[in-house]
Short mmCIF file of C-alpha atoms in Angstrom, two decimals:
data_model
loop_
_atom_site.label_atom_id
_atom_site.label_comp_id
_atom_site.label_asym_id
_atom_site.label_seq_id
_atom_site.Cartn_x
_atom_site.Cartn_y
_atom_site.Cartn_z
CA MET A 1 -100.29 108.01 -161.21
CA ALA A 2 -103.27 110.36 -161.21
CA PRO A 3 -105.91 110.03 -158.49
CA ALA A 4 -108.77 107.77 -159.56
CA PHE A 5 -111.29 110.57 -159.79
CA LEU A 6 -109.13 112.37 -162.37
CA GLY A 7 -108.76 109.33 -164.61
CA GLU A 8 -105.46 107.94 -165.85
CA ASN A 9 -104.68 111.03 -167.93
CA GLY A 10 -105.44 113.60 -165.25
CA PRO A 11 -108.14 116.24 -165.68
CA ALA A 12 -109.25 114.99 -169.07
CA SER A 13 -112.78 116.39 -169.09
CA THR A 14 -111.49 119.93 -169.57
CA ASN A 15 -108.41 121.35 -171.24
CA CYS A 16 -107.33 123.49 -168.32
CA GLY A 17 -103.76 124.01 -169.46
CA GLY A 18 -102.19 122.38 -166.42
CA LEU A 19 -102.53 122.74 -162.71
CA ASP A 20 -100.03 125.52 -162.12
CA VAL A 21 -101.98 127.89 -159.89
CA LEU A 22 -99.83 127.24 -156.81
CA THR A 23 -96.16 127.87 -156.20
CA GLU A 24 -94.02 124.92 -155.12
CA THR A 25 -93.95 126.30 -151.57
CA GLN A 26 -97.73 126.71 -151.53
CA ARG A 27 -98.16 123.17 -152.81
CA GLN A 28 -95.90 121.80 -150.05
CA VAL A 29 -97.89 123.71 -147.41
CA PHE A 30 -101.15 122.50 -148.95
CA GLU A 31 -99.99 118.86 -148.97
CA ARG A 32 -98.88 119.07 -145.32
CA LEU A 33 -102.15 120.70 -144.27
CA ALA A 34 -104.11 118.01 -146.14
CA GLU A 35 -102.14 115.35 -144.23
CA LEU A 36 -103.13 116.99 -140.94
CA ALA A 37 -106.75 117.74 -141.86
CA VAL A 38 -107.56 114.18 -142.96
CA PRO A 39 -104.76 111.89 -141.78
CA ALA A 40 -104.27 108.37 -143.07
CA ASP A 41 -105.72 105.46 -141.12
CA ASP A 42 -107.34 102.48 -142.84
CA SER A 43 -107.94 104.89 -145.71
CA PRO A 44 -105.45 107.21 -147.39
CA SER A 45 -104.93 110.75 -146.15
CA ALA A 46 -106.49 113.65 -148.04
CA ALA A 47 -103.13 114.34 -149.69
CA GLU A 48 -102.72 110.69 -150.72
CA ALA A 49 -106.29 110.59 -152.03
CA GLY A 50 -105.69 113.53 -154.38
CA ALA A 51 -107.60 116.26 -152.55
CA VAL A 52 -104.93 118.86 -153.34
CA GLU A 53 -105.05 118.08 -157.07
CA PHE A 54 -108.85 118.17 -156.98
CA ILE A 55 -108.84 121.64 -155.40
CA GLU A 56 -106.15 122.86 -157.81
CA ARG A 57 -108.40 121.76 -160.65
CA VAL A 58 -111.33 123.65 -159.13
CA LEU A 59 -109.12 126.76 -158.89
CA THR A 60 -107.93 126.35 -162.46
CA VAL A 61 -111.20 125.50 -164.16
CA ASP A 62 -114.16 126.54 -162.06
CA ARG A 63 -113.14 129.12 -159.48
CA PRO A 64 -110.06 131.15 -160.41
CA ASP A 65 -111.65 133.96 -158.39
CA TRP A 66 -110.80 131.98 -155.25
CA GLN A 67 -107.05 132.43 -155.84
CA PRO A 68 -106.61 135.48 -153.53
CA ARG A 69 -108.39 133.68 -150.70
CA MET A 70 -106.35 130.54 -151.34
CA ASP A 71 -103.16 132.60 -151.18
CA ARG A 72 -104.22 134.06 -147.82
CA ALA A 73 -105.21 130.66 -146.43
CA LEU A 74 -101.94 129.06 -147.50
CA ALA A 75 -99.97 131.94 -145.97
CA VAL A 76 -101.78 131.37 -142.66
CA ALA A 77 -101.17 127.63 -142.93
CA GLY A 78 -97.50 128.13 -143.76
CA GLU A 79 -96.99 130.12 -140.58
CA ALA A 80 -99.09 127.75 -138.47
CA LEU A 81 -97.30 124.62 -139.70
CA ARG A 82 -94.14 125.71 -137.91
CA ALA A 83 -95.84 124.55 -134.69
CA PRO A 84 -96.52 120.94 -133.64
CA ALA A 85 -99.30 119.26 -135.63
CA ALA A 86 -102.23 119.69 -133.22
CA GLU A 87 -101.37 123.33 -132.53
CA ALA A 88 -100.85 123.99 -136.23
CA LEU A 89 -104.25 122.62 -137.23
CA GLU A 90 -105.90 124.55 -134.39
CA ALA A 91 -104.27 127.79 -135.58
CA VAL A 92 -105.37 127.21 -139.17
CA LEU A 93 -108.94 126.48 -138.06
CA ALA A 94 -109.00 129.66 -135.95
CA ASP A 95 -108.54 131.73 -139.11
CA VAL A 96 -111.58 132.21 -141.35
CA ASP A 97 -109.63 131.58 -144.57
CA GLY A 98 -107.74 128.69 -143.00
CA ALA A 99 -110.97 127.05 -141.87
CA TRP A 100 -112.37 127.53 -145.39
CA LEU A 101 -109.34 125.73 -146.82
CA VAL A 102 -109.68 122.82 -144.38
CA ARG A 103 -113.33 122.44 -145.45
CA LEU A 104 -112.22 122.41 -149.10
CA ILE A 105 -109.68 119.71 -148.27
CA ALA A 106 -112.41 117.57 -146.70
CA GLN A 107 -114.63 118.11 -149.74
CA GLY A 108 -111.76 117.23 -152.07
CA TYR A 109 -111.06 114.11 -150.04
CA TYR A 110 -114.63 112.84 -150.22
CA ALA A 111 -114.80 113.63 -153.93
CA GLY A 112 -112.16 110.96 -154.49
CA GLU A 113 -113.08 107.33 -154.99
CA SER A 114 -110.65 106.13 -152.32
CA ALA A 115 -112.81 107.80 -149.63
CA TRP A 116 -116.18 106.58 -150.83
CA GLY A 117 -116.03 103.41 -148.74
CA ALA A 118 -115.58 105.51 -145.59
CA VAL A 119 -119.05 106.95 -146.14
CA GLY A 120 -120.62 103.67 -147.24
CA TRP A 121 -120.85 104.47 -150.94
CA ARG A 122 -119.44 102.10 -153.57
#
């Protein structure tokens, strides 16, 4: 099932030819980082809310020029995620590209309808 902000058919507003800008390994790293950056509580985590798909769509449609920076950030995250969760997130945030990616994850999270209640918007 697609995240609510993508609609039931996925990114229907634009024919972007699929969200295939990340390798499977990068996607796994991205999902894990999204779980750490915005963990689930009473609301879904960033990964559960579709933040990764949202950012992939941005990379595919709007900002393909971000791909080299995304690759660097995911490489940093991949190395950092070998450590325990708190240390991993700290290491990612200490890197300029890693911190950029964590900010994108937060933006992707709050772009999704499932997070709107957390900020008092319905």
